[in-house]
Coordinates of C-alpha atoms in Angstrom, one line a residue:
Chain A
X1 CA 143.3 137.1 104.6
X2 CA 140.1 136.0 103.1
X3 CA 141.6 136.4 99.6
X4 CA 144.7 134.5 100.5
X5 CA 142.6 131.7 101.9
X6 CA 140.5 131.5 98.8
X7 CA 143.5 131.4 96.5
X8 CA 145.2 128.7 98.5
X9 CA 142.1 126.5 98.5
X10 CA 141.8 127.0 94.7
X11 CA 145.5 126.0 94.3
X12 CA 145.1 122.9 96.5
X13 CA 142.0 122.0 94.4
X14 CA 143.9 122.2 91.2
X15 CA 146.7 120.1 92.6
X16 CA 144.2 117.4 93.7
X17 CA 142.6 117.4 90.3
X18 CA 145.9 117.1 88.6
X19 CA 147.0 114.2 90.8
X20 CA 143.8 112.3 90.3
X21 CA 143.9 112.6 86.6
X22 CA 147.5 111.4 86.7
X23 CA 146.3 108.3 88.6
X24 CA 143.7 107.5 86.0
X25 CA 146.2 107.6 83.1
X26 CA 148.7 105.5 85.1
X27 CA 146.3 102.5 85.6
X28 CA 143.9 102.4 82.7
X29 CA 143.0 98.8 83.3
X30 CA 140.9 99.6 86.3
X31 CA 138.3 101.3 84.2
X32 CA 138.6 99.3 81.0
X33 CA 135.2 98.4 79.7
X34 CA 133.8 96.4 76.8
X35 CA 130.6 95.5 75.1
X36 CA 128.5 92.4 74.5
X37 CA 125.8 91.7 72.0
X38 CA 123.2 89.3 73.3
X39 CA 121.3 87.8 70.3
X40 CA 117.9 86.2 70.6
X41 CA 117.1 83.5 68.0
X42 CA 113.4 82.6 68.1
X43 CA 112.4 79.1 67.1
X44 CA 109.3 76.9 67.0
X45 CA 110.8 73.6 68.1
X46 CA 113.8 73.2 65.9
X47 CA 112.5 75.4 63.1
X48 CA 113.2 79.1 62.9
X49 CA 110.3 81.3 63.8
X50 CA 108.9 83.0 60.7
X51 CA 105.9 85.4 60.8
X52 CA 102.9 85.1 58.6
X53 CA 100.7 88.0 57.7
X54 CA 97.5 88.3 59.7
X55 CA 94.8 86.1 58.2
X56 CA 97.2 83.7 56.6
X57 CA 96.1 80.1 56.4
X58 CA 99.6 78.8 55.8
X59 CA 100.2 76.7 58.9
X60 CA 103.9 76.1 59.3
X61 CA 104.0 74.6 62.7
X62 CA 102.2 72.0 64.8
X63 CA 101.7 71.3 68.5
X64 CA 102.5 67.9 70.0
X65 CA 98.8 67.2 69.9
X66 CA 98.8 67.6 66.2
X67 CA 97.0 71.0 66.0
X68 CA 98.6 73.1 63.3
X69 CA 99.2 76.8 63.7
X70 CA 101.1 79.9 62.4
X71 CA 102.4 83.0 64.1
X72 CA 101.5 86.6 63.1
X73 CA 103.1 88.5 65.9
X74 CA 105.7 87.5 68.4
X75 CA 108.0 89.1 70.9
X76 CA 108.8 89.8 74.6
X77 CA 110.3 92.4 76.9
X78 CA 113.7 91.8 78.5
X79 CA 115.0 93.9 81.4
X80 CA 117.3 94.0 84.4
X81 CA 120.1 92.2 82.5
X82 CA 123.0 91.1 84.7
X83 CA 126.2 89.3 83.8
X84 CA 128.4 87.4 86.3
X85 CA 131.8 85.9 86.0
X86 CA 133.8 83.2 87.7
X87 CA 136.1 85.7 89.5
X88 CA 133.4 87.9 90.9
X89 CA 132.9 90.0 87.9
X90 CA 129.5 91.5 87.9
X91 CA 127.7 93.9 85.5
X92 CA 124.2 95.2 86.0
X93 CA 122.7 97.0 83.0
X94 CA 121.5 100.4 84.3
X95 CA 117.7 100.8 84.5
X96 CA 115.7 103.9 84.0
X97 CA 112.0 104.4 83.3
X98 CA 111.0 108.1 82.8
X99 CA 109.0 110.1 80.3
X100 CA 111.9 111.3 78.4
X101 CA 114.1 108.2 78.5
X102 CA 114.0 104.5 79.1
X103 CA 117.1 102.5 79.8
X104 CA 117.6 98.8 80.4
X105 CA 114.3 97.7 78.9
X106 CA 114.4 95.9 75.6
X107 CA 111.7 94.4 73.4
X108 CA 112.6 91.5 71.2
X109 CA 110.0 91.9 68.4
X110 CA 110.0 89.4 65.6
X111 CA 108.9 92.1 63.2
X112 CA 112.0 94.2 63.8
X113 CA 115.3 92.2 63.2
X114 CA 117.3 95.1 64.8
X115 CA 115.5 94.3 68.1
X116 CA 116.8 90.7 68.2
X117 CA 120.2 92.0 69.3
X118 CA 120.6 93.7 72.7
X119 CA 123.8 95.8 72.8
X120 CA 125.2 96.0 76.3
X121 CA 127.8 98.7 76.9
X122 CA 130.2 99.8 79.6
X123 CA 130.8 96.2 80.9
X124 CA 133.8 96.0 83.1
X125 CA 136.5 94.0 81.3
X126 CA 136.8 90.5 82.5
X127 CA 135.4 87.0 82.2
X128 CA 131.7 86.2 82.2
X129 CA 129.9 82.8 82.3
X130 CA 126.3 83.6 83.3
X131 CA 123.5 85.9 82.2
X132 CA 120.4 86.7 84.3
X133 CA 117.5 88.8 83.0
X134 CA 113.9 89.5 83.7
X135 CA 111.4 88.5 81.1
X136 CA 108.7 91.2 81.3
X137 CA 108.3 94.6 82.8
X138 CA 108.4 94.6 86.5
X139 CA 106.7 97.0 89.0
X140 CA 109.5 99.5 88.6
X141 CA 108.4 100.1 85.0
X142 CA 104.8 100.7 86.0
X143 CA 104.7 102.6 89.3
X144 CA 106.4 105.6 87.9
X145 CA 103.4 106.4 85.6
X146 CA 103.8 107.4 82.0
X147 CA 107.1 106.4 80.6
X148 CA 108.6 106.8 77.1
X149 CA 110.7 104.8 74.6
X150 CA 109.6 101.2 73.9
X151 CA 107.3 101.4 76.9
X152 CA 105.3 104.2 75.4
X153 CA 102.0 102.9 74.2
X154 CA 101.8 105.7 71.7
X155 CA 105.0 104.4 70.2
X156 CA 103.7 100.8 70.0
X157 CA 104.5 99.7 73.6
X158 CA 102.5 96.6 74.5
X159 CA 100.5 98.1 77.3
X160 CA 97.1 97.0 78.6
X161 CA 94.7 99.9 78.7
X162 CA 92.1 98.3 81.1
X163 CA 94.3 96.6 83.7
X164 CA 97.5 98.7 83.8
X165 CA 100.6 96.7 82.9
X166 CA 102.7 95.5 80.0
X167 CA 102.3 92.3 77.9
X168 CA 105.6 90.6 78.8
X169 CA 105.3 87.9 76.1
X170 CA 103.2 88.3 73.0
X171 CA 102.1 85.4 70.8
X172 CA 99.4 85.9 68.1
X173 CA 98.6 83.7 65.2
X174 CA 96.0 81.3 63.7
X175 CA 95.1 77.7 64.2
X176 CA 92.4 75.7 62.4
X177 CA 91.7 74.2 65.9
X178 CA 90.6 77.6 67.2
X179 CA 87.1 78.8 66.5
X180 CA 87.9 82.2 68.0
X181 CA 87.0 85.2 65.7
X182 CA 88.6 88.6 66.2
X183 CA 87.0 91.2 63.9
X184 CA 87.6 90.0 60.4
X185 CA 90.1 87.4 61.5
X186 CA 89.2 83.7 61.8
X187 CA 90.7 80.8 63.8
X188 CA 92.5 83.3 66.0
X189 CA 95.0 82.5 68.7
X190 CA 96.1 85.3 71.0
X191 CA 98.2 84.7 74.1
X192 CA 99.1 88.0 75.9
X193 CA 101.1 87.1 79.0
X194 CA 101.2 89.9 81.6
X195 CA 100.8 90.7 85.3
X196 CA 103.3 92.4 87.5
X197 CA 102.0 92.2 91.1
X198 CA 101.0 89.7 93.7
X199 CA 98.3 90.8 96.2
X200 CA 98.7 88.3 99.0
X201 CA 95.8 86.4 100.4
X202 CA 94.0 88.1 103.3
X203 CA 91.9 86.2 105.9
X204 CA 89.9 83.7 103.8
X205 CA 90.3 85.7 100.6
X206 CA 92.6 84.2 97.9
X207 CA 95.5 85.8 96.2
X208 CA 94.6 88.6 93.7
X209 CA 96.6 89.4 90.6
X210 CA 99.7 87.5 89.6
X211 CA 103.2 88.6 89.0
X212 CA 104.2 86.8 85.8
X213 CA 107.6 88.4 85.4
X214 CA 110.1 85.6 85.2
X215 CA 113.7 85.7 86.2
X216 CA 115.8 83.7 83.8
X217 CA 119.3 82.6 84.6
X218 CA 121.4 81.0 81.8
X219 CA 125.0 79.7 81.9
X220 CA 127.0 80.5 78.8
X221 CA 128.2 77.5 76.9
X222 CA 131.8 78.7 77.7
X223 CA 133.4 81.5 79.7
X224 CA 133.6 84.6 77.5
X225 CA 136.0 87.5 77.7
X226 CA 135.0 91.1 77.6
X227 CA 137.5 93.9 77.0
X228 CA 138.0 97.0 74.9
X229 CA 138.8 94.9 71.8
X230 CA 136.7 91.7 72.4
X231 CA 133.0 91.9 72.0
X232 CA 131.5 88.5 72.5
X233 CA 128.0 87.6 71.4
X234 CA 126.0 84.9 73.1
X235 CA 123.1 83.6 71.1
X236 CA 120.0 82.6 73.1
X237 CA 117.7 80.1 71.6
X238 CA 114.1 80.8 72.4
X239 CA 111.5 78.0 71.7
X240 CA 107.9 79.3 71.4
X241 CA 106.7 75.7 71.3
X242 CA 108.1 75.1 74.8
X243 CA 106.0 78.0 76.1
X244 CA 102.8 76.6 74.4
X245 CA 103.4 73.3 76.2
X246 CA 100.3 71.1 76.3
X247 CA 97.9 73.8 75.2
X248 CA 94.8 72.8 73.3
X249 CA 94.0 75.6 70.9
X250 CA 90.4 74.5 70.6
X251 CA 89.9 75.5 74.3
X252 CA 92.7 78.0 75.2
X253 CA 93.2 80.5 72.4
X254 CA 92.5 84.0 74.0
X255 CA 94.7 84.8 77.0
X256 CA 94.6 88.4 78.2
X257 CA 94.8 88.4 82.0
X258 CA 97.4 87.6 84.6
X259 CA 95.7 84.6 86.2
X260 CA 95.0 82.9 82.9
X261 CA 98.6 83.6 81.8
X262 CA 100.2 81.7 84.7
X263 CA 100.6 78.2 83.1
X264 CA 102.3 79.8 80.2
X265 CA 104.5 82.0 82.4
X266 CA 105.7 78.9 84.3
X267 CA 107.1 77.5 81.1
X268 CA 109.0 80.5 80.0
X269 CA 112.3 79.7 81.9
X270 CA 112.5 76.4 80.1
X271 CA 112.1 78.0 76.7
X272 CA 115.4 80.0 76.9
X273 CA 118.8 78.3 76.4
X274 CA 122.2 79.8 75.5
X275 CA 122.9 78.0 72.2
X276 CA 126.4 79.1 71.5
X277 CA 128.6 82.1 71.9
X278 CA 130.7 84.0 69.4
X279 CA 133.8 85.2 71.2
Chain B
X1 CA 136.7 156.6 78.7
X2 CA 134.7 154.5 76.3
X3 CA 134.6 151.8 79.0
X4 CA 133.1 154.0 81.5
X5 CA 130.7 155.5 79.1
X6 CA 129.2 152.1 78.4
X7 CA 129.7 150.3 81.7
X8 CA 129.3 153.2 84.0
X9 CA 125.7 153.5 82.8
X10 CA 125.3 149.9 83.2
X11 CA 126.5 150.0 86.8
X12 CA 124.3 153.0 87.4
X13 CA 121.3 151.1 86.0
X14 CA 122.1 148.0 88.0
X15 CA 120.3 148.8 91.2
X16 CA 117.3 149.9 89.2
X17 CA 117.3 146.6 87.3
X18 CA 117.5 144.7 90.6
X19 CA 114.6 146.8 91.8
X20 CA 112.5 146.0 88.7
X21 CA 113.3 142.3 88.9
X22 CA 112.2 142.3 92.5
X23 CA 109.0 144.0 91.6
X24 CA 108.4 141.4 88.9
X25 CA 109.2 138.6 91.3
X26 CA 106.6 140.1 93.6
X27 CA 104.1 140.1 90.8
X28 CA 104.9 136.6 89.6
X29 CA 105.0 135.0 93.0
X30 CA 101.3 134.8 93.8
X31 CA 100.4 134.1 90.2
X32 CA 102.8 131.2 90.0
X33 CA 101.4 129.7 93.2
X34 CA 98.0 129.4 91.6
X35 CA 99.3 126.5 89.5
X36 CA 101.3 124.5 92.1
X37 CA 99.9 121.4 93.7
X38 CA 99.4 121.7 97.5
X39 CA 98.1 118.9 99.6
X40 CA 95.4 120.2 102.1
X41 CA 96.9 120.1 105.6
X42 CA 94.2 117.8 106.8
X43 CA 94.7 115.3 104.0
X44 CA 97.0 112.2 103.9
X45 CA 100.2 112.2 101.9
X46 CA 99.6 112.3 98.1
X47 CA 100.3 109.1 96.3
X48 CA 101.0 110.6 92.9
X49 CA 104.6 110.5 91.5
X50 CA 105.2 114.2 91.6
X51 CA 108.9 113.4 91.4
X52 CA 108.4 112.6 87.7
X53 CA 105.8 115.3 87.0
X54 CA 105.7 118.4 89.0
X55 CA 102.7 120.6 88.3
X56 CA 103.5 123.9 86.7
X57 CA 101.5 126.6 84.9
X58 CA 102.4 125.7 81.3
X59 CA 101.8 122.0 81.8
X60 CA 98.5 122.6 83.6
X61 CA 97.2 124.9 80.8
X62 CA 98.3 122.5 78.1
X63 CA 96.5 119.7 80.0
X64 CA 93.4 121.9 80.2
X65 CA 93.5 122.4 76.4
X66 CA 93.8 118.7 75.8
X67 CA 91.0 117.9 78.3
X68 CA 88.7 120.2 76.4
X69 CA 89.7 119.2 72.8
X70 CA 87.1 117.1 71.0
X71 CA 89.5 116.5 68.2
X72 CA 91.1 113.9 70.4
X73 CA 88.1 111.6 69.9
X74 CA 87.8 109.4 66.8
X75 CA 85.3 111.6 65.0
X76 CA 86.0 114.9 66.7
X77 CA 82.7 114.8 68.6
X78 CA 83.7 114.2 72.3
X79 CA 86.3 115.7 74.6
X80 CA 87.1 114.6 78.2
X81 CA 85.1 117.6 79.3
X82 CA 82.0 116.4 77.5
X83 CA 81.4 113.9 80.3
X84 CA 83.5 115.5 83.1
X85 CA 81.9 118.9 83.9
X86 CA 83.3 121.2 86.5
X87 CA 79.9 122.3 87.8
X88 CA 79.3 118.6 88.5
X89 CA 82.6 118.1 90.2
X90 CA 83.8 116.8 86.9
X91 CA 81.2 114.1 86.7
X92 CA 78.6 114.1 83.9
X93 CA 75.3 115.9 84.2
X94 CA 72.3 114.1 85.7
X95 CA 70.8 114.1 82.1
X96 CA 73.4 111.5 81.2
X97 CA 73.2 108.7 83.8
X98 CA 75.5 106.8 81.3
X99 CA 77.7 109.2 79.4
X100 CA 77.5 109.5 75.6
X101 CA 80.6 108.7 73.6
X102 CA 81.2 108.9 69.8
X103 CA 78.3 108.1 67.5
X104 CA 75.9 108.6 70.4
X105 CA 77.1 105.4 72.0
X106 CA 76.0 105.0 75.6
X107 CA 78.6 104.0 78.3
X108 CA 78.2 101.1 80.7
X109 CA 79.0 102.9 83.9
X110 CA 78.2 106.3 85.4
X111 CA 81.1 108.7 84.8
X112 CA 82.8 109.2 88.2
X113 CA 83.6 112.8 89.4
X114 CA 87.3 113.9 89.3
X115 CA 88.9 115.4 92.4
X116 CA 91.5 114.6 95.0
X117 CA 93.0 112.2 92.4
X118 CA 96.5 112.8 93.8
X119 CA 95.5 110.8 96.8
X120 CA 94.1 107.7 95.1
X121 CA 96.0 104.6 94.2
X122 CA 93.7 103.1 91.7
X123 CA 91.2 104.5 89.3
X124 CA 87.8 103.8 87.7
X125 CA 84.9 101.9 89.3
X126 CA 86.8 98.6 89.1
X127 CA 90.3 100.0 90.0
X128 CA 91.9 98.4 86.9
X129 CA 94.1 101.5 86.3
X130 CA 97.0 101.8 88.8
X131 CA 98.3 105.3 88.0
X132 CA 96.6 108.6 87.2
X133 CA 98.8 109.0 84.1
X134 CA 97.2 105.9 82.6
X135 CA 93.6 106.9 83.1
X136 CA 93.2 108.9 79.8
X137 CA 94.4 106.0 77.7
X138 CA 91.4 104.0 78.9
X139 CA 88.9 106.8 78.0
X140 CA 90.5 107.5 74.6
X141 CA 90.5 103.8 73.6
X142 CA 87.2 102.7 75.0
X143 CA 84.9 102.2 72.0
X144 CA 81.9 103.5 73.9
X145 CA 83.8 106.7 74.9
X146 CA 86.4 108.4 72.6
X147 CA 87.1 105.3 70.5
X148 CA 90.5 106.3 69.3
X149 CA 93.8 104.4 69.6
X150 CA 96.3 106.3 71.9
X151 CA 99.0 106.4 69.1
X152 CA 96.5 108.3 66.9
X153 CA 95.8 110.8 69.7
X154 CA 99.5 111.5 70.1
X155 CA 99.8 111.7 66.3
X156 CA 97.0 114.3 66.0
X157 CA 98.6 116.4 68.8
X158 CA 102.1 116.1 67.1
X159 CA 100.6 117.3 63.8
X160 CA 98.6 120.1 65.4
X161 CA 99.6 123.7 64.5
X162 CA 99.8 124.9 68.1
X163 CA 100.3 121.9 70.5
X164 CA 104.0 121.0 69.6
X165 CA 105.2 124.5 70.5
X166 CA 103.3 124.4 73.8
X167 CA 104.8 121.0 74.6
X168 CA 108.3 122.5 73.9
X169 CA 107.6 125.3 76.3
X170 CA 106.0 123.2 79.0
X171 CA 108.4 120.2 78.9
X172 CA 111.4 121.2 76.8
X173 CA 110.7 118.4 74.2
X174 CA 111.1 118.7 70.4
X175 CA 108.8 115.8 69.6
X176 CA 105.5 115.1 71.3
X177 CA 105.4 111.6 72.8
X178 CA 102.8 109.7 74.7
X179 CA 104.2 110.1 78.3
X180 CA 104.2 113.9 78.0
X181 CA 100.6 114.0 76.7
X182 CA 99.7 112.0 79.8
X183 CA 101.8 114.2 82.1
X184 CA 100.0 117.3 80.8
X185 CA 96.6 115.7 81.4
X186 CA 97.7 114.5 84.9
X187 CA 98.8 118.1 85.8
X188 CA 95.4 119.4 84.9
X189 CA 93.6 116.6 86.9
X190 CA 96.0 116.8 89.9
X191 CA 95.0 120.4 90.5
X192 CA 91.4 119.3 91.0
X193 CA 91.6 119.4 94.8
X194 CA 88.4 119.7 96.7
X195 CA 89.0 120.5 100.3
X196 CA 87.1 123.8 100.9
X197 CA 83.6 122.6 101.8
X198 CA 81.8 123.7 105.0
X199 CA 82.9 120.4 106.5
X200 CA 86.6 121.3 105.8
X201 CA 86.1 124.7 107.5
X202 CA 84.6 122.9 110.5
X203 CA 87.5 120.4 110.7
X204 CA 90.0 123.2 110.5
X205 CA 88.5 125.0 113.5
X206 CA 85.5 127.1 112.3
X207 CA 82.8 125.6 114.6
X208 CA 80.1 127.8 113.0
X209 CA 80.6 126.2 109.6
X210 CA 78.1 123.4 110.2
X211 CA 74.5 123.9 111.4
X212 CA 73.2 122.0 114.4
X213 CA 71.4 119.6 112.0
X214 CA 74.5 119.1 110.1
X215 CA 76.5 118.4 113.2
X216 CA 73.9 115.8 114.2
X217 CA 74.3 114.4 110.7
X218 CA 78.1 114.2 111.1
X219 CA 77.6 112.2 114.2
X220 CA 75.3 109.8 112.4
X221 CA 77.8 109.7 109.5
X222 CA 80.6 108.7 111.8
X223 CA 78.4 106.0 113.3
X224 CA 77.0 104.4 110.2
X225 CA 79.1 105.5 107.1
X226 CA 82.6 106.3 108.2
X227 CA 84.0 102.7 108.0
X228 CA 83.8 102.8 104.2
X229 CA 83.5 106.5 103.4
X230 CA 86.5 107.4 105.5
X231 CA 87.4 111.0 106.3
X232 CA 88.9 113.2 105.0
X233 CA 88.7 111.7 101.4
X234 CA 85.3 110.2 102.3
X235 CA 86.4 106.8 100.8
X236 CA 88.7 104.1 102.1
X237 CA 89.6 103.4 98.5
X238 CA 88.4 99.8 98.9
X239 CA 86.1 97.7 96.7
X240 CA 82.7 96.6 98.0
X241 CA 79.4 95.2 96.9
X242 CA 76.7 97.4 98.4
X243 CA 73.9 95.4 96.7
X244 CA 73.0 98.2 94.3
X245 CA 72.5 95.7 91.5
X246 CA 69.4 93.7 92.0
X247 CA 70.5 91.3 89.3
X248 CA 74.3 91.2 89.0
X249 CA 75.1 92.1 85.4
X250 CA 78.3 94.0 85.9
X251 CA 81.0 91.9 87.7
X252 CA 83.0 95.1 88.6
X253 CA 86.2 94.3 90.5
X254 CA 86.1 90.7 89.5
X255 CA 86.8 91.6 85.9
X256 CA 90.2 93.0 87.1
X257 CA 91.1 90.5 89.8
X258 CA 89.7 87.4 88.2
X259 CA 88.3 86.3 91.6
X260 CA 84.6 85.4 92.1
X261 CA 85.0 86.8 95.7
X262 CA 85.2 90.2 94.1
X263 CA 81.9 89.9 92.1
X264 CA 79.9 93.1 91.9
X265 CA 82.3 95.0 94.0
X266 CA 83.1 98.6 93.0
X267 CA 85.4 101.2 94.4
X268 CA 83.8 103.1 97.3
X269 CA 83.1 106.6 95.8
X270 CA 84.0 109.7 97.7
X271 CA 81.0 111.5 99.1
X272 CA 82.5 115.0 98.6
X273 CA 80.4 117.1 96.2
X274 CA 77.8 114.3 96.3
X275 CA 75.0 117.0 95.9
X276 CA 76.1 117.7 92.3
X277 CA 77.0 114.2 91.1
X278 CA 73.5 112.5 90.8
X279 CA 72.5 109.9 89.8
X280 CA 74.3 107.5 92.1
X281 CA 76.1 104.2 92.0
X282 CA 78.1 102.7 89.1
X283 CA 74.9 102.0 87.2
X284 CA 73.2 105.3 88.1
X285 CA 70.3 103.5 89.7
X286 CA 69.4 106.1 92.4
X287 CA 68.3 109.6 91.6
X288 CA 68.4 111.1 95.0
X289 CA 70.3 110.8 98.3
X290 CA 67.0 109.7 99.9
X291 CA 66.9 106.8 97.5
X292 CA 70.4 105.8 98.4
X293 CA 69.7 105.9 102.2
X294 CA 66.5 104.0 101.7
X295 CA 68.5 101.3 99.8
X296 CA 70.9 100.9 102.7
X297 CA 68.2 100.7 105.3
X298 CA 65.6 98.6 103.5
X299 CA 66.4 98.0 99.8
X300 CA 69.1 95.3 99.9
X301 CA 68.7 91.6 99.3
X302 CA 71.1 88.8 100.2
X303 CA 74.0 88.4 97.7
X304 CA 77.1 86.2 98.0
X305 CA 79.5 89.1 98.1
X306 CA 77.3 91.7 99.8
X307 CA 79.4 93.7 102.2
X308 CA 79.2 92.5 105.9
X309 CA 79.2 96.1 107.1
X310 CA 75.9 96.5 105.3
X311 CA 74.3 93.1 105.7
X312 CA 74.6 90.6 108.5
X313 CA 72.5 87.6 109.5
X314 CA 70.0 88.3 106.8
X315 CA 69.4 91.8 107.9
X316 CA 70.6 95.3 106.9
X317 CA 73.1 96.6 109.4
X318 CA 72.2 100.3 109.1
X319 CA 69.0 101.5 110.7
X320 CA 68.0 105.2 110.4
X321 CA 64.8 107.0 111.3
X322 CA 63.3 109.4 108.8
X323 CA 64.6 112.3 110.9
X324 CA 68.1 110.8 111.1
X325 CA 68.1 110.4 107.3
X326 CA 67.3 114.1 107.0
X327 CA 70.1 115.0 109.3
X328 CA 72.5 112.8 107.5
X329 CA 71.6 114.3 104.1
X330 CA 72.0 117.7 105.6
X331 CA 75.5 116.8 106.5
X332 CA 76.3 115.4 103.1
X333 CA 75.3 118.7 101.6
X334 CA 78.0 120.3 103.7
X335 CA 80.5 118.4 101.6
X336 CA 79.7 120.6 98.6
X337 CA 82.8 122.6 97.7
X338 CA 81.5 125.6 95.8
X339 CA 85.0 127.1 95.6
X340 CA 86.2 124.0 93.7
X341 CA 83.0 123.9 91.6
X342 CA 83.6 127.5 90.4
X343 CA 87.4 127.8 90.6
X344 CA 88.2 129.9 87.5
X345 CA 91.5 128.2 86.8
X346 CA 89.6 125.2 85.4
X347 CA 87.4 127.3 83.1
X348 CA 88.1 126.6 79.5
X349 CA 88.4 130.4 78.7
X350 CA 90.4 131.3 81.7
X351 CA 94.0 132.1 80.8

């Protein structure tokens, strides 16, 4: 009896497997997926952002107040990307932060042209007209402890060693308006925007720490279609000048803490615009 | 026939094999358990993310090698164990009130002891580091300590003749990366559990573990010290200014929180193994426990952020007679965990 039971269960199992695989092949559209390449184009005002070597005195750009400057390092972390469509389509880029693998975290680093394009895969086929992402590395990238990939400090991850957390947005350069010296480098400007937690005020004590992650939501300039043959590419225009805002480099030129970073973080959303989309 | 000649023997051997494997299992069992993390029953839940990094023998031993390796400092002169000695509960010796880093550079704060780290949420005197895994990065990169960029540390390990093979065995990885170096070091540090002092024996039911004087000291402790040095960790993990700096030079917690309200506050240190971690306070001002108690009863002066549990209405809160101080210190000595201080699994030569 036992043997018969086992055999009949096995047979039923095979039939079920067979049936389910038939279903899949009969309606392939249900699971159709596609890809999207989100391109980040970095600018200073209306001029493309071009890096200078450290120590350069070639000042390509100027603030509204007239202070000239150049940029020697520039980039930012992007994570938690989500796409939404007019008909309820939704895609959430899978996130993982572990020692052996990191998923859903990207770093747009001006030094590495490959990093300017974020390649999203396994997007359900459909129409999309909005992208949302987090600028920075949130709590979920910190509280798990040591993680790998682009978050590994040993592999160049932008990680603060004295106040645990990542530099969400990195801006380094020189300005003759700044008298800041960093080692052998003169006229230094370094703006490292980070901070990932808010510790609420207690009794008469003020808030401690600041979460400078910024959720950025951008409508596409047109609805784009994703399917197995169409791979659209929205281009996001990022304006570093917008983030600098009304800064005076003679006073503010060396930001390395969450509280100091707040005014800059508040201007991040406005610096990102979907410029155009290649369908 | 051929079948039975081969397989018949195998079948005949099978029970024997089973028996042998059982015996080996019996041998391995207790040995394995030496290297598993176990929270003491009278401790709170650990906060470490064991889900990502379970302690095992190979990871622990690898972490121990890294902890003891001076080649992971810039000039090969200083290892983690140079300033964190087991006999001093992994604090530095009293000869080094401020530890000595590369090129004989003197640190700015007293090296804290290392134990029960799985139960802490933040690390270092100012609590700037929010996960145990990140603590070695700060020590490697501090120019007064090991003065070496973390990428260089990982690079040296990856080019080492022995380490890469050990990482493969411990973590199944072909290339050594930062997070696994940190996981190995965490495994070693997580095993530093100190919960076998006479106090612990007393708490767990051995009423003879503390002397009458120590019991009187425990009462005084609970009356005067408990609110900050909370049992069983003997710290409430908070940041407080206890007035130890006569002139405030080190802003402590304020450097991390950017709030003047946190000026001169430091993480409340555990009092476990306090007997072997002199000198005391972040700037190593006090040589003896008597000095510390004298400070609390009569050594403080008003400061803006001085803790209200220590100083109220222009007066110190704690009053203790000379006899009470002796009883209190007698109790503090019952927090010395000799089993932890001599546990052979931490010995550099122990395999």
